[in-house]
Coordinates of N, CA and C in Angstrom, one line a residue:
M1 N 111.8 107.0 72.5 CA 111.0 106.0 72.6 C 112.0 104.7 72.3
A2 N 112.6 104.7 71.2 CA 113.3 103.6 70.8 C 114.4 103.2 71.7
E3 N 115.1 104.1 72.4 CA 116.3 103.7 73.2 C 115.6 102.9 74.4
F4 N 114.5 103.2 74.8 CA 113.9 102.6 76.1 C 113.1 101.2 75.6
V5 N 112.7 101.1 74.5 CA 112.0 99.8 73.9 C 113.2 98.7 73.7
M6 N 114.3 99.4 73.2 CA 115.5 98.2 72.9 C 116.1 98.0 74.2
K7 N 116.1 99.0 75.0 CA 116.9 98.5 76.4 C 115.9 97.5 77.0
K8 N 114.6 97.5 77.0 CA 113.7 96.5 77.6 C 113.8 95.1 76.9
M9 N 114.0 95.1 75.6 CA 114.1 93.8 74.9 C 115.4 93.3 75.3
V10 N 116.5 94.1 75.2 CA 118.0 93.5 75.6 C 117.8 92.9 77.3
R11 N 117.2 93.8 78.0 CA 117.3 93.3 79.5 C 116.5 92.0 79.6
S12 N 115.2 92.0 78.8 CA 114.4 90.8 78.9 C 115.1 89.4 78.5
E13 N 116.1 89.7 77.7 CA 117.1 88.6 77.3 C 118.3 88.2 78.3
G14 N 118.4 89.1 79.1 CA 119.5 89.3 80.0 C 120.9 89.3 79.4
M15 N 120.8 90.4 78.3 CA 122.0 90.7 77.5 C 122.4 92.1 77.8
E16 N 122.1 92.8 78.7 CA 122.6 94.1 79.1 C 124.0 94.5 78.9
E17 N 124.9 93.5 79.4 CA 126.3 93.5 79.3 C 126.7 93.6 78.0
E18 N 126.1 93.2 77.0 CA 126.6 93.1 75.7 C 126.3 94.2 74.8
F19 N 125.4 95.2 75.3 CA 124.9 96.4 74.6 C 125.0 97.8 75.3
E20 N 125.4 98.7 74.5 CA 125.1 100.2 75.0 C 124.3 100.8 74.2
I21 N 123.2 101.1 74.8 CA 122.1 101.7 73.8 C 121.9 103.1 74.5
A22 N 121.8 104.1 73.5 CA 121.7 105.5 73.8 C 120.9 106.2 72.7
S23 N 120.3 107.3 73.0 CA 119.8 108.1 72.0 C 120.2 109.5 72.1
A24 N 120.2 110.3 70.9 CA 120.6 111.5 70.8 C 119.9 112.3 69.7
A25 N 119.6 113.6 69.9 CA 118.7 114.3 68.8 C 119.7 114.8 67.7
T26 N 119.1 115.0 66.5 CA 119.8 115.5 65.3 C 119.7 117.0 65.4
S27 N 118.7 117.6 66.2 CA 118.5 119.1 66.3 C 118.6 119.3 67.8
R28 N 118.5 120.8 67.9 CA 118.9 121.3 69.3 C 117.9 121.6 70.2
E29 N 116.6 121.7 69.6 CA 115.5 122.0 70.2 C 115.1 121.4 71.7
E30 N 115.4 120.1 71.7 CA 114.9 119.5 73.1 C 116.3 119.3 74.0
I31 N 117.4 119.7 73.6 CA 118.5 119.5 74.4 C 118.3 119.7 75.9
G32 N 118.7 118.7 76.8 CA 118.4 118.9 78.1 C 116.9 118.5 78.6
N33 N 116.1 118.3 77.8 CA 114.7 118.1 78.3 C 114.5 116.6 78.6
P34 N 113.7 116.1 79.4 CA 113.4 114.7 79.6 C 112.5 114.2 78.4
V35 N 112.0 113.0 78.4 CA 111.3 112.3 77.3 C 110.1 113.0 77.3
Y36 N 109.5 113.4 76.1 CA 108.4 114.1 75.9 C 107.3 113.5 76.6
P37 N 106.3 114.2 77.2 CA 105.3 113.7 78.0 C 104.5 112.6 77.3
M38 N 104.0 113.0 76.0 CA 103.2 112.1 75.3 C 103.9 110.7 75.0
A39 N 105.1 110.8 74.7 CA 106.1 109.6 74.5 C 106.2 108.8 75.8
R40 N 106.2 109.7 77.0 CA 106.4 108.8 78.2 C 105.2 108.2 78.6
Q41 N 104.1 108.7 78.5 CA 102.8 108.0 78.5 C 102.7 106.8 77.7
E42 N 103.0 106.8 76.4 CA 102.8 105.6 75.6 C 103.8 104.6 76.1
L43 N 105.1 105.0 76.5 CA 106.0 103.8 77.0 C 105.4 103.3 78.3
A44 N 104.9 104.2 79.1 CA 104.3 103.7 80.5 C 103.2 102.8 80.2
K45 N 102.4 102.8 79.2 CA 101.3 102.0 78.8 C 101.9 100.4 78.4
H46 N 103.1 100.4 78.3 CA 103.7 99.2 77.9 C 104.8 98.7 79.0
G47 N 104.5 99.3 80.1 CA 105.4 99.1 81.3 C 107.0 99.5 81.0
I48 N 107.1 100.5 80.4 CA 108.6 100.9 80.2 C 108.6 102.3 80.8
G49 N 109.7 102.6 81.6 CA 109.9 104.0 82.2 C 111.2 104.3 81.5
C50 N 111.4 105.6 81.8 CA 112.5 106.4 81.2 C 112.9 107.5 82.1
P51 N 113.1 107.1 83.4 CA 113.4 108.2 84.3 C 115.0 108.8 84.2
G52 N 115.1 110.0 84.5 CA 116.5 110.6 84.5 C 117.0 110.9 83.1
H53 N 116.3 110.6 82.0 CA 116.8 110.8 80.6 C 116.7 112.3 80.3
A54 N 117.8 112.8 79.8 CA 117.8 114.2 79.3 C 118.5 114.2 77.9
A55 N 117.6 114.7 77.1 CA 118.1 114.9 75.5 C 119.5 115.5 75.5
R56 N 120.3 114.8 74.5 CA 121.7 115.5 73.9 C 121.7 115.4 72.4
Q57 N 122.7 116.2 72.0 CA 122.7 116.2 70.6 C 123.8 115.1 70.1
V58 N 123.5 114.7 68.9 CA 124.5 113.7 68.3 C 125.9 114.6 68.1
E59 N 126.9 114.1 68.2 CA 128.2 114.6 67.9 C 129.0 113.8 67.0
A60 N 129.9 114.5 66.3 CA 130.7 113.8 65.3 C 131.3 112.6 65.9
A61 N 132.0 112.7 67.1 CA 132.5 111.6 67.8 C 131.7 110.4 68.0
D62 N 130.4 110.6 68.0 CA 129.7 109.3 68.1 C 129.8 108.4 67.0
Y63 N 130.1 108.9 65.8 CA 130.3 107.9 64.7 C 131.4 106.8 65.0
D64 N 132.5 107.4 65.6 CA 133.5 106.4 66.0 C 133.3 105.4 67.2
Y65 N 132.4 106.1 68.1 CA 132.3 105.3 69.3 C 131.3 104.3 69.1
Y66 N 130.2 104.5 68.6 CA 129.2 103.5 68.3 C 129.3 102.6 67.1
D67 N 128.9 101.3 67.3 CA 128.9 100.4 66.1 C 127.8 100.6 65.0
M68 N 126.6 101.0 65.5 CA 125.5 101.2 64.6 C 124.9 102.6 65.2
I69 N 124.3 103.3 64.2 CA 123.6 104.6 64.5 C 122.1 104.5 63.6
I70 N 121.3 104.7 64.4 CA 120.0 104.3 63.8 C 119.1 105.7 63.9
G71 N 118.6 105.9 62.6 CA 117.7 107.1 62.6 C 116.2 106.6 62.5
M72 N 115.2 107.4 62.7 CA 113.9 107.2 62.4 C 113.4 107.4 61.0
D73 N 114.0 108.3 60.2 CA 113.5 108.7 59.1 C 114.5 109.4 58.2
E74 N 114.4 109.6 57.0 CA 115.2 110.0 56.0 C 115.9 111.2 56.4
N75 N 115.0 112.2 57.1 CA 115.5 113.6 57.5 C 116.6 113.4 58.7
N76 N 116.2 112.5 59.5 CA 117.3 111.9 60.6 C 118.7 111.5 59.8
I77 N 118.5 110.7 58.9 CA 119.8 110.2 58.2 C 120.3 111.4 57.5
K78 N 119.9 112.4 56.8 CA 120.5 113.4 56.2 C 121.2 114.2 57.3
Q79 N 120.5 114.6 58.4 CA 121.0 115.3 59.4 C 122.4 114.6 60.2
L80 N 122.2 113.3 60.3 CA 123.5 112.5 60.8 C 124.5 112.6 59.8
L81 N 124.3 112.5 58.6 CA 125.5 112.6 57.6 C 126.2 113.9 57.6
L82 N 125.3 115.0 57.7 CA 125.8 116.3 57.8 C 126.9 116.4 59.1
I83 N 126.3 115.9 60.3 CA 127.2 115.7 61.4 C 128.4 114.9 61.3
F84 N 128.3 113.7 60.8 CA 129.3 112.8 60.6 C 130.3 113.1 59.4
G85 N 129.8 113.7 58.5 CA 130.5 114.0 57.3 C 130.2 113.1 56.2
D86 N 130.2 111.8 56.7 CA 129.8 110.7 55.6 C 129.5 109.3 56.4
D87 N 129.1 108.3 55.8 CA 129.1 107.1 56.5 C 129.9 105.9 55.9
H88 N 131.2 106.1 56.0 CA 132.2 105.5 55.4 C 132.2 103.9 55.8
D89 N 131.8 103.7 57.0 CA 131.9 102.4 57.7 C 130.4 101.7 57.7
G90 N 129.5 102.3 56.8 CA 128.1 101.7 56.8 C 127.4 101.4 58.0
K91 N 127.5 102.5 59.1 CA 126.8 102.4 60.3 C 125.5 102.9 60.4
V92 N 125.2 103.8 59.5 CA 123.8 104.4 59.6 C 122.7 103.8 59.0
S93 N 121.5 103.7 59.7 CA 120.4 103.1 58.9 C 119.2 103.7 59.6
R94 N 118.1 103.4 59.0 CA 116.8 103.8 59.5 C 116.3 102.6 60.4
L95 N 115.7 102.8 61.3 CA 115.2 101.6 62.2 C 114.3 100.7 61.5
L96 N 113.2 101.2 60.6 CA 112.6 100.0 60.0 C 113.2 99.5 58.6
D97 N 114.5 99.9 58.5 CA 115.3 99.2 57.6 C 115.7 97.8 58.0
H98 N 115.4 97.4 59.2 CA 115.8 96.2 59.9 C 114.5 95.4 59.9
T99 N 113.4 95.6 59.2 CA 112.2 94.8 59.1 C 112.0 94.5 57.5
A100 N 111.0 93.7 57.4 CA 110.5 93.4 56.1 C 109.7 94.6 55.3
K101 N 109.5 95.6 56.2 CA 108.9 97.0 55.4 C 109.6 98.2 55.8
P102 N 110.8 98.2 55.1 CA 111.7 99.5 55.3 C 111.0 100.9 55.0
R103 N 111.0 101.7 55.8 CA 110.4 103.0 55.5 C 110.6 104.0 56.7
D104 N 110.2 105.2 56.6 CA 110.2 106.1 57.6 C 109.3 105.9 58.7
I105 N 109.7 106.4 59.9 CA 108.6 106.3 61.0 C 108.2 107.8 61.2
A106 N 107.0 107.9 61.1 CA 106.4 109.4 61.1 C 106.6 109.8 62.5
D107 N 107.1 111.1 62.6 CA 107.6 111.7 63.8 C 106.2 112.1 64.6
P108 N 106.0 111.6 65.7 CA 104.8 111.7 66.6 C 104.8 113.2 67.0
W109 N 105.9 113.9 67.1 CA 105.9 115.4 67.5 C 104.8 116.1 66.4
Y110 N 105.1 115.6 65.1 CA 104.1 116.5 64.3 C 102.8 115.6 64.0
T111 N 102.8 114.3 64.0 CA 101.5 113.6 63.8 C 100.6 113.6 65.0
R112 N 101.2 113.6 66.1 CA 100.4 113.5 67.4 C 100.1 112.1 67.7
D113 N 100.4 111.1 66.7 CA 100.1 109.6 66.9 C 101.2 109.0 67.5
F114 N 101.3 108.9 68.9 CA 102.3 108.2 69.4 C 102.2 106.7 69.5
R115 N 100.9 106.4 69.5 CA 100.4 104.9 69.3 C 101.1 104.4 68.0
A116 N 101.0 104.9 66.9 CA 101.4 104.6 65.6 C 103.1 104.6 65.5
A117 N 103.6 105.6 66.4 CA 105.0 105.5 66.6 C 105.5 104.3 67.3
W118 N 104.7 104.1 68.4 CA 105.1 102.9 69.3 C 105.2 101.7 68.4
N119 N 104.0 101.4 67.5 CA 104.0 100.2 66.9 C 105.2 100.2 65.8
D120 N 105.5 101.0 65.2 CA 106.6 101.2 64.2 C 107.9 101.0 65.0
I121 N 108.1 101.7 66.0 CA 109.3 101.7 66.8 C 109.6 100.1 67.3
S122 N 108.5 99.5 68.0 CA 108.7 98.2 68.4 C 108.9 97.3 67.3
A123 N 108.2 97.4 66.2 CA 108.6 96.4 65.1 C 110.0 96.6 64.7
G124 N 110.6 98.0 64.6 CA 111.9 98.2 64.3 C 112.9 97.5 65.0
C125 N 112.6 97.7 66.4 CA 113.4 97.3 67.5 C 113.4 95.8 67.5
E126 N 112.3 95.1 67.4 CA 112.3 93.5 67.2 C 113.2 93.0 66.0
G127 N 113.1 93.8 64.9 CA 113.8 93.5 63.8 C 115.2 93.7 63.9
L128 N 115.7 94.7 64.6 CA 117.0 95.1 64.7 C 117.6 94.0 65.8
F129 N 116.9 93.8 66.7 CA 117.5 92.9 67.9 C 117.5 91.5 67.4
A130 N 116.7 91.1 66.6 CA 116.8 89.7 65.9 C 118.0 89.6 65.0
E131 N 118.3 90.8 64.2 CA 119.5 90.7 63.4 C 120.8 90.6 64.3
L132 N 120.8 91.5 65.5 CA 122.0 91.6 66.3 C 122.1 90.2 67.1
K133 N 121.0 89.4 67.4 CA 121.1 88.2 68.2 C 121.7 87.2 67.3
S134 N 121.5 87.3 66.0 CA 121.9 86.1 64.8 C 123.3 86.4 64.3

């Protein structure tokens, strides 16, 4: 969800050429699958589509390629550090670390609360985008 929320924010500011935004899983369960139907529905409620997306897994090479690597919760961060080896350039953070209320985003796969995930992801993307613009 965060990939598509962030892409919409960037597009609405006419800054698509300045950003490359992508998402990847820290686990293998959903590799190749489209965005989960309930997540797609929540995005659609807010006028955001996600056609053609297929899940991929984070790779060690992603650390060198991307300027920032954002996880949703502490478990994501631990998995990312296992994949990358460490975070020697300080690129890894949780999305809500870019807000006034840093914390984990509860995984809607388990909570089934895609609305709460939407609210947290939107707030995190707004905070992150404000940082990046300044």
